[in-house]
Amino acid sequence: MKIKSAEFVVSNSDVDKCPKSSLPEYAFIGRSNVGKSSLINMLTGRKNLAKTSGKPGKTQLINHFLINKNWHLVDLPGYGYARVSKSSKKTFQKFITQYFSYREQLVTAFVLVDIRHKPQPIDLEFMNWLGEHNIPFSIIFTKADKLKPKAIENHVTDYKIVMLEFWEEMPNYFITSSSKSIGKDDVLAYIAELNVQV
Ligand code: GTP
Ligand code: MG
C-alpha cells in the first residue's frame, strides 16, 4: 500500500472524544520506549508525524492519524512506565483500557515488543487481556536493527515457546526496524488486506 497522505487528527484522553467516523483503525500499544511512535513514522514515511523520544513516557494521549483519507492509525501511551506517578499511571491505564474496550472502529491492535528482550510478564498479561476481551492483535517485534539475523531467529523462537503456553498458536507477527525501515511493506500489506474486509 502506498501512503499518499498522513495527517494528525486529534489527541485526547477520552475514548468518547475520539473521531466519530466509522473508518477502520489500527492501534499501536506496548511498553514505553518500545518504538510505537517511531513505527508510525516509519510506516507513513513521515519523520515527525508522531512525537518520539529517547526518554520513555513521551506519548501521553490517544493520538489519531488519518491515512490516505480512509483509515486511522492510533498512537497510544506506553504501559509499564515506572517514572510516572502512581495516579497518572492509573489514569493512563484507565483510558487505554477504555479505548480497547469501547472503540468499535478498532480492527486490530499491534502489540509492540522489543526483539532484544525475553517475553515480559506485562506484555503477556496485556495480550491475555486482549484475548479475554476478544480484541484481535498481532505482535510487532521492534528494533530488529539491534540484532544479527541469527539472534532475531532465536529470540522469535523463544517468544513462540512462551506464547504457546498461553495460546493455541503463535499470533500473527512482524519483525520490524524503524531506523532501517524493515517490515514496512509487510505491515502495510496486512493493514490493506484488513481494510478491504471491513
Ligand atoms: P512512549 O511514547 O514513551 O511510550 O515510547 P514509544 O514506544 O512511542 O517509543 P519511541 O518511538 O518514542 O522510541 C523510543 C526510542 O527508541 C527512541 O530513542 C527511538 O529512536 C528508539 N527507536 C524506536 N524504534 C527504533 C528502531 O527500530 N531501532 C532503533 N535502533 N531504535 C529505535
Ligand atoms: Mg510514543
JSON list of C-alpha atoms and ligand atoms in Angstrom, two decimals:
[
{"chain": "A", "resi": 1, "resn": "MET", "atom": "CA", "xyz": [0.00, 0.00, 0.00]},
{"chain": "A", "resi": 2, "resn": "LYS", "atom": "CA", "xyz": [1.25, 3.42, -0.89]},
{"chain": "A", "resi": 3, "resn": "ILE", "atom": "CA", "xyz": [0.86, 6.16, 1.71]},
{"chain": "A", "resi": 4, "resn": "LYS", "atom": "CA", "xyz": [-0.46, 9.18, -0.16]},
{"chain": "A", "resi": 5, "resn": "SER", "atom": "CA", "xyz": [-1.44, 11.24, 2.85]},
{"chain": "A", "resi": 6, "resn": "ALA", "atom": "CA", "xyz": [-0.97, 11.12, 6.61]},
{"chain": "A", "resi": 7, "resn": "GLU", "atom": "CA", "xyz": [-2.47, 13.80, 8.83]},
{"chain": "A", "resi": 8, "resn": "PHE", "atom": "CA", "xyz": [-2.71, 14.31, 12.55]},
{"chain": "A", "resi": 9, "resn": "VAL", "atom": "CA", "xyz": [-6.38, 14.48, 13.57]},
{"chain": "A", "resi": 10, "resn": "VAL", "atom": "CA", "xyz": [-6.77, 14.76, 17.35]},
{"chain": "A", "resi": 11, "resn": "SER", "atom": "CA", "xyz": [-5.25, 13.88, 20.72]},
{"chain": "A", "resi": 12, "resn": "ASN", "atom": "CA", "xyz": [-7.28, 13.17, 23.82]},
{"chain": "A", "resi": 13, "resn": "SER", "atom": "CA", "xyz": [-7.57, 11.03, 26.90]},
{"chain": "A", "resi": 14, "resn": "ASP", "atom": "CA", "xyz": [-11.20, 10.11, 26.47]},
{"chain": "A", "resi": 15, "resn": "VAL", "atom": "CA", "xyz": [-12.42, 7.42, 24.13]},
{"chain": "A", "resi": 16, "resn": "ASP", "atom": "CA", "xyz": [-15.71, 9.35, 23.74]},
{"chain": "A", "resi": 17, "resn": "LYS", "atom": "CA", "xyz": [-13.81, 12.21, 22.14]},
{"chain": "A", "resi": 18, "resn": "CYS", "atom": "CA", "xyz": [-12.05, 10.08, 19.54]},
{"chain": "A", "resi": 19, "resn": "PRO", "atom": "CA", "xyz": [-13.15, 10.68, 15.91]},
{"chain": "A", "resi": 20, "resn": "LYS", "atom": "CA", "xyz": [-16.78, 9.70, 15.37]},
{"chain": "A", "resi": 21, "resn": "SER", "atom": "CA", "xyz": [-16.24, 8.44, 11.82]},
{"chain": "A", "resi": 22, "resn": "SER", "atom": "CA", "xyz": [-16.53, 4.74, 11.20]},
{"chain": "A", "resi": 23, "resn": "LEU", "atom": "CA", "xyz": [-13.20, 4.45, 9.38]},
{"chain": "A", "resi": 24, "resn": "PRO", "atom": "CA", "xyz": [-11.25, 1.31, 10.26]},
{"chain": "A", "resi": 25, "resn": "GLU", "atom": "CA", "xyz": [-8.44, 1.86, 12.74]},
{"chain": "A", "resi": 26, "resn": "TYR", "atom": "CA", "xyz": [-5.27, 0.20, 13.95]},
{"chain": "A", "resi": 27, "resn": "ALA", "atom": "CA", "xyz": [-3.71, 0.93, 17.33]},
{"chain": "A", "resi": 28, "resn": "PHE", "atom": "CA", "xyz": [-0.11, 0.57, 18.42]},
{"chain": "A", "resi": 29, "resn": "ILE", "atom": "CA", "xyz": [0.44, -0.41, 22.01]},
{"chain": "A", "resi": 30, "resn": "GLY", "atom": "CA", "xyz": [3.32, -1.71, 24.11]},
{"chain": "A", "resi": 31, "resn": "ARG", "atom": "CA", "xyz": [5.78, -0.71, 26.80]},
{"chain": "A", "resi": 32, "resn": "SER", "atom": "CA", "xyz": [7.05, 2.83, 26.92]},
{"chain": "A", "resi": 33, "resn": "ASN", "atom": "CA", "xyz": [10.03, 3.37, 24.63]},
{"chain": "A", "resi": 34, "resn": "VAL", "atom": "CA", "xyz": [9.40, 0.19, 22.62]},
{"chain": "A", "resi": 35, "resn": "GLY", "atom": "CA", "xyz": [9.10, 2.29, 19.45]},
{"chain": "A", "resi": 36, "resn": "LYS", "atom": "CA", "xyz": [5.37, 2.81, 18.82]},
{"chain": "A", "resi": 37, "resn": "SER", "atom": "CA", "xyz": [5.63, 6.39, 17.63]},
{"chain": "A", "resi": 38, "resn": "SER", "atom": "CA", "xyz": [8.76, 5.67, 15.59]},
{"chain": "A", "resi": 39, "resn": "LEU", "atom": "CA", "xyz": [6.97, 2.81, 13.87]},
{"chain": "A", "resi": 40, "resn": "ILE", "atom": "CA", "xyz": [4.08, 5.08, 12.90]},
{"chain": "A", "resi": 41, "resn": "ASN", "atom": "CA", "xyz": [6.56, 7.50, 11.36]},
{"chain": "A", "resi": 42, "resn": "MET", "atom": "CA", "xyz": [8.35, 4.69, 9.54]},
{"chain": "A", "resi": 43, "resn": "LEU", "atom": "CA", "xyz": [5.12, 3.19, 8.18]},
{"chain": "A", "resi": 44, "resn": "THR", "atom": "CA", "xyz": [3.83, 6.54, 6.96]},
{"chain": "A", "resi": 45, "resn": "GLY", "atom": "CA", "xyz": [7.21, 7.77, 5.72]},
{"chain": "A", "resi": 46, "resn": "ARG", "atom": "CA", "xyz": [6.69, 10.97, 7.75]},
{"chain": "A", "resi": 47, "resn": "LYS", "atom": "CA", "xyz": [9.60, 11.58, 10.11]},
{"chain": "A", "resi": 48, "resn": "ASN", "atom": "CA", "xyz": [7.82, 13.82, 12.57]},
{"chain": "A", "resi": 49, "resn": "LEU", "atom": "CA", "xyz": [4.21, 12.78, 12.37]},
{"chain": "A", "resi": 50, "resn": "ALA", "atom": "CA", "xyz": [4.19, 11.08, 15.79]},
{"chain": "A", "resi": 51, "resn": "LYS", "atom": "CA", "xyz": [6.39, 12.53, 18.53]},
{"chain": "A", "resi": 52, "resn": "THR", "atom": "CA", "xyz": [9.24, 10.27, 19.60]},
{"chain": "A", "resi": 53, "resn": "SER", "atom": "CA", "xyz": [11.82, 10.47, 22.35]},
{"chain": "A", "resi": 54, "resn": "GLY", "atom": "CA", "xyz": [14.77, 8.60, 23.79]},
{"chain": "A", "resi": 55, "resn": "LYS", "atom": "CA", "xyz": [13.10, 9.01, 27.18]},
{"chain": "A", "resi": 56, "resn": "PRO", "atom": "CA", "xyz": [10.14, 6.76, 27.99]},
{"chain": "A", "resi": 57, "resn": "GLY", "atom": "CA", "xyz": [6.75, 8.33, 28.58]},
{"chain": "A", "resi": 58, "resn": "LYS", "atom": "CA", "xyz": [6.69, 10.63, 25.54]},
{"chain": "A", "resi": 59, "resn": "THR", "atom": "CA", "xyz": [3.25, 9.77, 24.19]},
{"chain": "A", "resi": 60, "resn": "GLN", "atom": "CA", "xyz": [0.66, 10.55, 26.86]},
{"chain": "A", "resi": 61, "resn": "LEU", "atom": "CA", "xyz": [-2.60, 10.67, 24.94]},
{"chain": "A", "resi": 62, "resn": "ILE", "atom": "CA", "xyz": [-4.63, 8.76, 22.36]},
{"chain": "A", "resi": 63, "resn": "ASN", "atom": "CA", "xyz": [-3.46, 10.22, 19.03]},
{"chain": "A", "resi": 64, "resn": "HIS", "atom": "CA", "xyz": [-5.39, 9.68, 15.82]},
{"chain": "A", "resi": 65, "resn": "PHE", "atom": "CA", "xyz": [-3.76, 9.98, 12.41]},
{"chain": "A", "resi": 66, "resn": "LEU", "atom": "CA", "xyz": [-5.80, 9.85, 9.19]},
{"chain": "A", "resi": 67, "resn": "ILE", "atom": "CA", "xyz": [-4.08, 7.83, 6.48]},
{"chain": "A", "resi": 68, "resn": "ASN", "atom": "CA", "xyz": [-4.97, 8.06, 2.77]},
{"chain": "A", "resi": 69, "resn": "LYS", "atom": "CA", "xyz": [-8.22, 9.73, 3.91]},
{"chain": "A", "resi": 70, "resn": "ASN", "atom": "CA", "xyz": [-9.74, 6.33, 4.64]},
{"chain": "A", "resi": 71, "resn": "TRP", "atom": "CA", "xyz": [-8.27, 4.71, 7.76]},
{"chain": "A", "resi": 72, "resn": "HIS", "atom": "CA", "xyz": [-6.79, 5.70, 11.11]},
{"chain": "A", "resi": 73, "resn": "LEU", "atom": "CA", "xyz": [-3.54, 4.85, 12.83]},
{"chain": "A", "resi": 74, "resn": "VAL", "atom": "CA", "xyz": [-3.60, 5.35, 16.59]},
{"chain": "A", "resi": 75, "resn": "ASP", "atom": "CA", "xyz": [-0.55, 6.11, 18.71]},
{"chain": "A", "resi": 76, "resn": "LEU", "atom": "CA", "xyz": [-1.04, 5.33, 22.39]},
{"chain": "A", "resi": 77, "resn": "PRO", "atom": "CA", "xyz": [0.93, 5.92, 25.58]},
{"chain": "A", "resi": 78, "resn": "GLY", "atom": "CA", "xyz": [3.10, 3.06, 26.71]},
{"chain": "A", "resi": 79, "resn": "TYR", "atom": "CA", "xyz": [2.25, 0.87, 29.62]},
{"chain": "A", "resi": 80, "resn": "GLY", "atom": "CA", "xyz": [4.70, -0.08, 32.35]},
{"chain": "A", "resi": 81, "resn": "TYR", "atom": "CA", "xyz": [6.50, 3.22, 32.64]},
{"chain": "A", "resi": 82, "resn": "ALA", "atom": "CA", "xyz": [7.84, 3.38, 36.17]},
{"chain": "A", "resi": 83, "resn": "ARG", "atom": "CA", "xyz": [8.64, 7.08, 36.36]},
{"chain": "A", "resi": 84, "resn": "VAL", "atom": "CA", "xyz": [5.15, 8.49, 36.01]},
{"chain": "A", "resi": 85, "resn": "SER", "atom": "CA", "xyz": [3.36, 8.96, 39.32]},
{"chain": "A", "resi": 86, "resn": "LYS", "atom": "CA", "xyz": [1.03, 6.26, 40.56]},
{"chain": "A", "resi": 87, "resn": "SER", "atom": "CA", "xyz": [-2.05, 8.39, 39.96]},
{"chain": "A", "resi": 88, "resn": "SER", "atom": "CA", "xyz": [-1.15, 9.29, 36.39]},
{"chain": "A", "resi": 89, "resn": "LYS", "atom": "CA", "xyz": [-0.27, 5.64, 35.75]},
{"chain": "A", "resi": 90, "resn": "LYS", "atom": "CA", "xyz": [-3.78, 4.72, 36.87]},
{"chain": "A", "resi": 91, "resn": "THR", "atom": "CA", "xyz": [-5.31, 7.37, 34.63]},
{"chain": "A", "resi": 92, "resn": "PHE", "atom": "CA", "xyz": [-3.26, 6.09, 31.67]},
{"chain": "A", "resi": 93, "resn": "GLN", "atom": "CA", "xyz": [-4.29, 2.55, 32.32]},
{"chain": "A", "resi": 94, "resn": "LYS", "atom": "CA", "xyz": [-7.90, 3.60, 32.60]},
{"chain": "A", "resi": 95, "resn": "PHE", "atom": "CA", "xyz": [-8.10, 5.36, 29.29]},
{"chain": "A", "resi": 96, "resn": "ILE", "atom": "CA", "xyz": [-6.05, 2.75, 27.47]},
{"chain": "A", "resi": 97, "resn": "THR", "atom": "CA", "xyz": [-8.38, 0.07, 28.83]},
{"chain": "A", "resi": 98, "resn": "GLN", "atom": "CA", "xyz": [-11.42, 2.13, 27.88]},
{"chain": "A", "resi": 99, "resn": "TYR", "atom": "CA", "xyz": [-10.03, 2.73, 24.42]},
{"chain": "A", "resi": 100, "resn": "PHE", "atom": "CA", "xyz": [-9.66, -1.00, 23.79]},
{"chain": "A", "resi": 101, "resn": "SER", "atom": "CA", "xyz": [-12.94, -1.89, 25.46]},
{"chain": "A", "resi": 102, "resn": "TYR", "atom": "CA", "xyz": [-15.15, 0.63, 23.66]},
{"chain": "A", "resi": 103, "resn": "ARG", "atom": "CA", "xyz": [-13.56, 1.58, 20.38]},
{"chain": "A", "resi": 104, "resn": "GLU", "atom": "CA", "xyz": [-15.69, -0.25, 17.84]},
{"chain": "A", "resi": 105, "resn": "GLN", "atom": "CA", "xyz": [-13.71, 1.05, 14.88]},
{"chain": "A", "resi": 106, "resn": "LEU", "atom": "CA", "xyz": [-10.62, -0.82, 16.06]},
{"chain": "A", "resi": 107, "resn": "VAL", "atom": "CA", "xyz": [-9.88, -3.57, 13.55]},
{"chain": "A", "resi": 108, "resn": "THR", "atom": "CA", "xyz": [-6.80, -4.93, 15.23]},
{"chain": "A", "resi": 109, "resn": "ALA", "atom": "CA", "xyz": [-4.20, -3.95, 17.81]},
{"chain": "A", "resi": 110, "resn": "PHE", "atom": "CA", "xyz": [-0.49, -4.20, 17.18]},
{"chain": "A", "resi": 111, "resn": "VAL", "atom": "CA", "xyz": [1.34, -5.12, 20.38]},
{"chain": "A", "resi": 112, "resn": "LEU", "atom": "CA", "xyz": [4.94, -3.99, 20.09]},
{"chain": "A", "resi": 113, "resn": "VAL", "atom": "CA", "xyz": [7.72, -5.83, 21.86]},
{"chain": "A", "resi": 114, "resn": "ASP", "atom": "CA", "xyz": [11.45, -5.16, 21.75]},
{"chain": "A", "resi": 115, "resn": "ILE", "atom": "CA", "xyz": [13.05, -8.05, 19.86]},
{"chain": "A", "resi": 116, "resn": "ARG", "atom": "CA", "xyz": [16.02, -7.99, 22.24]},
{"chain": "A", "resi": 117, "resn": "HIS", "atom": "CA", "xyz": [14.09, -8.91, 25.36]},
{"chain": "A", "resi": 118, "resn": "LYS", "atom": "CA", "xyz": [12.63, -12.15, 26.61]},
{"chain": "A", "resi": 119, "resn": "PRO", "atom": "CA", "xyz": [8.83, -12.16, 26.89]},
{"chain": "A", "resi": 120, "resn": "GLN", "atom": "CA", "xyz": [7.91, -9.80, 29.72]},
{"chain": "A", "resi": 121, "resn": "PRO", "atom": "CA", "xyz": [5.01, -10.51, 32.11]},
{"chain": "A", "resi": 122, "resn": "ILE", "atom": "CA", "xyz": [3.43, -7.10, 31.43]},
{"chain": "A", "resi": 123, "resn": "ASP", "atom": "CA", "xyz": [3.26, -7.82, 27.67]},
{"chain": "A", "resi": 124, "resn": "LEU", "atom": "CA", "xyz": [1.96, -11.33, 28.16]},
{"chain": "A", "resi": 125, "resn": "GLU", "atom": "CA", "xyz": [-0.67, -10.06, 30.59]},
{"chain": "A", "resi": 126, "resn": "PHE", "atom": "CA", "xyz": [-1.75, -7.38, 28.18]},
{"chain": "A", "resi": 127, "resn": "MET", "atom": "CA", "xyz": [-2.07, -9.87, 25.32]},
{"chain": "A", "resi": 128, "resn": "ASN", "atom": "CA", "xyz": [-4.07, -12.18, 27.56]},
{"chain": "A", "resi": 129, "resn": "TRP", "atom": "CA", "xyz": [-6.32, -9.29, 28.46]},
{"chain": "A", "resi": 130, "resn": "LEU", "atom": "CA", "xyz": [-6.89, -8.56, 24.75]},
{"chain": "A", "resi": 131, "resn": "GLY", "atom": "CA", "xyz": [-7.71, -12.23, 24.22]},
{"chain": "A", "resi": 132, "resn": "GLU", "atom": "CA", "xyz": [-10.21, -12.24, 27.08]},
{"chain": "A", "resi": 133, "resn": "HIS", "atom": "CA", "xyz": [-11.90, -9.21, 25.52]},
{"chain": "A", "resi": 134, "resn": "ASN", "atom": "CA", "xyz": [-11.92, -10.75, 22.02]},
{"chain": "A", "resi": 135, "resn": "ILE", "atom": "CA", "xyz": [-9.75, -7.99, 20.63]},
{"chain": "A", "resi": 136, "resn": "PRO", "atom": "CA", "xyz": [-7.68, -9.23, 17.70]},
{"chain": "A", "resi": 137, "resn": "PHE", "atom": "CA", "xyz": [-3.98, -8.43, 17.80]},
{"chain": "A", "resi": 138, "resn": "SER", "atom": "CA", "xyz": [-0.68, -9.04, 16.07]},
{"chain": "A", "resi": 139, "resn": "ILE", "atom": "CA", "xyz": [2.77, -8.82, 17.59]},
{"chain": "A", "resi": 140, "resn": "ILE", "atom": "CA", "xyz": [5.29, -6.40, 16.15]},
{"chain": "A", "resi": 141, "resn": "PHE", "atom": "CA", "xyz": [8.88, -7.07, 17.14]},
{"chain": "A", "resi": 142, "resn": "THR", "atom": "CA", "xyz": [10.75, -3.75, 17.11]},
{"chain": "A", "resi": 143, "resn": "LYS", "atom": "CA", "xyz": [14.41, -2.64, 16.89]},
{"chain": "A", "resi": 144, "resn": "ALA", "atom": "CA", "xyz": [15.48, -5.59, 14.72]},
{"chain": "A", "resi": 145, "resn": "ASP", "atom": "CA", "xyz": [18.46, -3.50, 13.60]},
{"chain": "A", "resi": 146, "resn": "LYS", "atom": "CA", "xyz": [19.96, -4.13, 17.04]},
{"chain": "A", "resi": 147, "resn": "LEU", "atom": "CA", "xyz": [20.39, -7.88, 16.48]},
{"chain": "A", "resi": 148, "resn": "LYS", "atom": "CA", "xyz": [22.03, -10.12, 13.89]},
{"chain": "A", "resi": 149, "resn": "PRO", "atom": "CA", "xyz": [19.69, -12.33, 11.80]},
{"chain": "A", "resi": 150, "resn": "LYS", "atom": "CA", "xyz": [20.54, -15.49, 13.75]},
{"chain": "A", "resi": 151, "resn": "ALA", "atom": "CA", "xyz": [19.80, -13.78, 17.08]},
{"chain": "A", "resi": 152, "resn": "ILE", "atom": "CA", "xyz": [16.49, -12.48, 15.69]},
{"chain": "A", "resi": 153, "resn": "GLU", "atom": "CA", "xyz": [15.54, -16.00, 14.77]},
{"chain": "A", "resi": 154, "resn": "ASN", "atom": "CA", "xyz": [16.46, -17.30, 18.24]},
{"chain": "A", "resi": 155, "resn": "HIS", "atom": "CA", "xyz": [14.54, -14.57, 20.02]},
{"chain": "A", "resi": 156, "resn": "VAL", "atom": "CA", "xyz": [11.43, -15.18, 17.94]},
{"chain": "A", "resi": 157, "resn": "THR", "atom": "CA", "xyz": [11.67, -18.91, 18.61]},
{"chain": "A", "resi": 158, "resn": "ASP", "atom": "CA", "xyz": [11.95, -18.26, 22.37]},
{"chain": "A", "resi": 159, "resn": "TYR", "atom": "CA", "xyz": [8.96, -15.92, 22.16]},
{"chain": "A", "resi": 160, "resn": "LYS", "atom": "CA", "xyz": [6.88, -18.54, 20.36]},
{"chain": "A", "resi": 161, "resn": "ILE", "atom": "CA", "xyz": [7.66, -21.13, 23.06]},
{"chain": "A", "resi": 162, "resn": "VAL", "atom": "CA", "xyz": [6.35, -18.83, 25.78]},
{"chain": "A", "resi": 163, "resn": "MET", "atom": "CA", "xyz": [3.31, -17.73, 23.77]},
{"chain": "A", "resi": 164, "resn": "LEU", "atom": "CA", "xyz": [2.32, -21.34, 23.21]},
{"chain": "A", "resi": 165, "resn": "GLU", "atom": "CA", "xyz": [1.98, -21.76, 26.96]},
{"chain": "A", "resi": 166, "resn": "PHE", "atom": "CA", "xyz": [-0.98, -19.35, 26.78]},
{"chain": "A", "resi": 167, "resn": "TRP", "atom": "CA", "xyz": [-2.25, -19.58, 23.21]},
{"chain": "A", "resi": 168, "resn": "GLU", "atom": "CA", "xyz": [-3.10, -22.39, 20.87]},
{"chain": "A", "resi": 169, "resn": "GLU", "atom": "CA", "xyz": [-0.99, -20.83, 18.18]},
{"chain": "A", "resi": 170, "resn": "MET", "atom": "CA", "xyz": [1.51, -18.03, 17.81]},
{"chain": "A", "resi": 171, "resn": "PRO", "atom": "CA", "xyz": [-0.34, -14.84, 16.86]},
{"chain": "A", "resi": 172, "resn": "ASN", "atom": "CA", "xyz": [0.45, -13.22, 13.56]},
{"chain": "A", "resi": 173, "resn": "TYR", "atom": "CA", "xyz": [3.75, -11.35, 13.95]},
{"chain": "A", "resi": 174, "resn": "PHE", "atom": "CA", "xyz": [6.07, -8.95, 12.14]},
{"chain": "A", "resi": 175, "resn": "ILE", "atom": "CA", "xyz": [9.76, -8.20, 12.53]},
{"chain": "A", "resi": 176, "resn": "THR", "atom": "CA", "xyz": [10.50, -4.51, 12.14]},
{"chain": "A", "resi": 177, "resn": "SER", "atom": "CA", "xyz": [13.07, -1.80, 12.49]},
{"chain": "A", "resi": 178, "resn": "SER", "atom": "CA", "xyz": [12.04, 1.82, 12.24]},
{"chain": "A", "resi": 179, "resn": "SER", "atom": "CA", "xyz": [15.59, 3.02, 11.79]},
{"chain": "A", "resi": 180, "resn": "LYS", "atom": "CA", "xyz": [16.21, 0.59, 8.90]},
{"chain": "A", "resi": 181, "resn": "SER", "atom": "CA", "xyz": [12.65, 0.55, 7.52]},
{"chain": "A", "resi": 182, "resn": "ILE", "atom": "CA", "xyz": [12.43, -3.22, 7.98]},
{"chain": "A", "resi": 183, "resn": "GLY", "atom": "CA", "xyz": [8.94, -4.74, 7.88]},
{"chain": "A", "resi": 184, "resn": "LYS", "atom": "CA", "xyz": [7.22, -1.70, 6.42]},
{"chain": "A", "resi": 185, "resn": "ASP", "atom": "CA", "xyz": [5.73, -3.40, 3.36]},
{"chain": "A", "resi": 186, "resn": "ASP", "atom": "CA", "xyz": [4.54, -6.42, 5.34]},
{"chain": "A", "resi": 187, "resn": "VAL", "atom": "CA", "xyz": [2.71, -4.38, 7.97]},
{"chain": "A", "resi": 188, "resn": "LEU", "atom": "CA", "xyz": [1.14, -2.07, 5.36]},
{"chain": "A", "resi": 189, "resn": "ALA", "atom": "CA", "xyz": [0.09, -5.01, 3.18]},
{"chain": "A", "resi": 190, "resn": "TYR", "atom": "CA", "xyz": [-1.57, -6.61, 6.21]},
{"chain": "A", "resi": 191, "resn": "ILE", "atom": "CA", "xyz": [-3.48, -3.41, 7.01]},
{"chain": "A", "resi": 192, "resn": "ALA", "atom": "CA", "xyz": [-4.52, -3.09, 3.34]},
{"chain": "A", "resi": 193, "resn": "GLU", "atom": "CA", "xyz": [-5.80, -6.66, 3.42]},
{"chain": "A", "resi": 194, "resn": "LEU", "atom": "CA", "xyz": [-7.86, -5.99, 6.57]},
{"chain": "A", "resi": 195, "resn": "ASN", "atom": "CA", "xyz": [-9.15, -2.68, 5.21]},
{"chain": "A", "resi": 196, "resn": "VAL", "atom": "CA", "xyz": [-10.89, -4.43, 2.33]},
{"chain": "A", "resi": 197, "resn": "GLN", "atom": "CA", "xyz": [-12.50, -6.95, 4.70]},
{"chain": "A", "resi": 198, "resn": "VAL", "atom": "CA", "xyz": [-14.21, -4.41, 6.95]},
{"chain": "B", "resi": 1, "resn": "GTP", "atom": "P1", "xyz": [6.44, 6.23, 24.52]},
{"chain": "B", "resi": 1, "resn": "GTP", "atom": "O1", "xyz": [5.69, 7.20, 23.70]},
{"chain": "B", "resi": 1, "resn": "GTP", "atom": "O2", "xyz": [7.29, 6.86, 25.54]},
{"chain": "B", "resi": 1, "resn": "GTP", "atom": "O3", "xyz": [5.58, 5.15, 25.07]},
{"chain": "B", "resi": 1, "resn": "GTP", "atom": "O4", "xyz": [7.54, 5.48, 23.56]},
{"chain": "B", "resi": 1, "resn": "GTP", "atom": "P2", "xyz": [7.36, 4.87, 22.09]},
{"chain": "B", "resi": 1, "resn": "GTP", "atom": "O5", "xyz": [7.02, 3.42, 22.22]},
{"chain": "B", "resi": 1, "resn": "GTP", "atom": "O6", "xyz": [6.47, 5.69, 21.26]},
{"chain": "B", "resi": 1, "resn": "GTP", "atom": "O7", "xyz": [8.86, 4.92, 21.55]},
{"chain": "B", "resi": 1, "resn": "GTP", "atom": "P3", "xyz": [9.51, 5.97, 20.53]},
{"chain": "B", "resi": 1, "resn": "GTP", "atom": "O8", "xyz": [9.02, 5.71, 19.15]},
{"chain": "B", "resi": 1, "resn": "GTP", "atom": "O9", "xyz": [9.39, 7.34, 21.08]},
{"chain": "B", "resi": 1, "resn": "GTP", "atom": "O10", "xyz": [11.03, 5.46, 20.55]},
{"chain": "B", "resi": 1, "resn": "GTP", "atom": "C1", "xyz": [11.76, 5.32, 21.75]},
{"chain": "B", "resi": 1, "resn": "GTP", "atom": "C2", "xyz": [13.23, 5.27, 21.45]},
{"chain": "B", "resi": 1, "resn": "GTP", "atom": "O11", "xyz": [13.56, 4.08, 20.72]},
{"chain": "B", "resi": 1, "resn": "GTP", "atom": "C3", "xyz": [13.74, 6.44, 20.60]},
{"chain": "B", "resi": 1, "resn": "GTP", "atom": "O12", "xyz": [15.01, 6.80, 21.06]},
{"chain": "B", "resi": 1, "resn": "GTP", "atom": "C4", "xyz": [13.82, 5.85, 19.21]},
{"chain": "B", "resi": 1, "resn": "GTP", "atom": "O13", "xyz": [14.77, 6.47, 18.39]},
{"chain": "B", "resi": 1, "resn": "GTP", "atom": "C5", "xyz": [14.22, 4.42, 19.51]},
{"chain": "B", "resi": 1, "resn": "GTP", "atom": "N1", "xyz": [13.76, 3.52, 18.45]},
{"chain": "B", "resi": 1, "resn": "GTP", "atom": "C6", "xyz": [12.49, 3.35, 18.03]},
{"chain": "B", "resi": 1, "resn": "GTP", "atom": "N2", "xyz": [12.43, 2.44, 17.05]},
{"chain": "B", "resi": 1, "resn": "GTP", "atom": "C7", "xyz": [13.70, 2.01, 16.83]},
{"chain": "B", "resi": 1, "resn": "GTP", "atom": "C8", "xyz": [14.30, 1.06, 15.94]},
{"chain": "B", "resi": 1, "resn": "GTP", "atom": "O14", "xyz": [13.66, 0.42, 15.12]},
{"chain": "B", "resi": 1, "resn": "GTP", "atom": "N3", "xyz": [15.63, 0.87, 16.05]},
{"chain": "B", "resi": 1, "resn": "GTP", "atom": "C9", "xyz": [16.40, 1.55, 16.95]},
{"chain": "B", "resi": 1, "resn": "GTP", "atom": "N4", "xyz": [17.69, 1.26, 16.98]},
{"chain": "B", "resi": 1, "resn": "GTP", "atom": "N5", "xyz": [15.87, 2.46, 17.79]},
{"chain": "B", "resi": 1, "resn": "GTP", "atom": "C10", "xyz": [14.54, 2.69, 17.74]},
{"chain": "B", "resi": 2, "resn": "MG", "atom": "MG", "xyz": [5.27, 7.25, 21.74]}
]
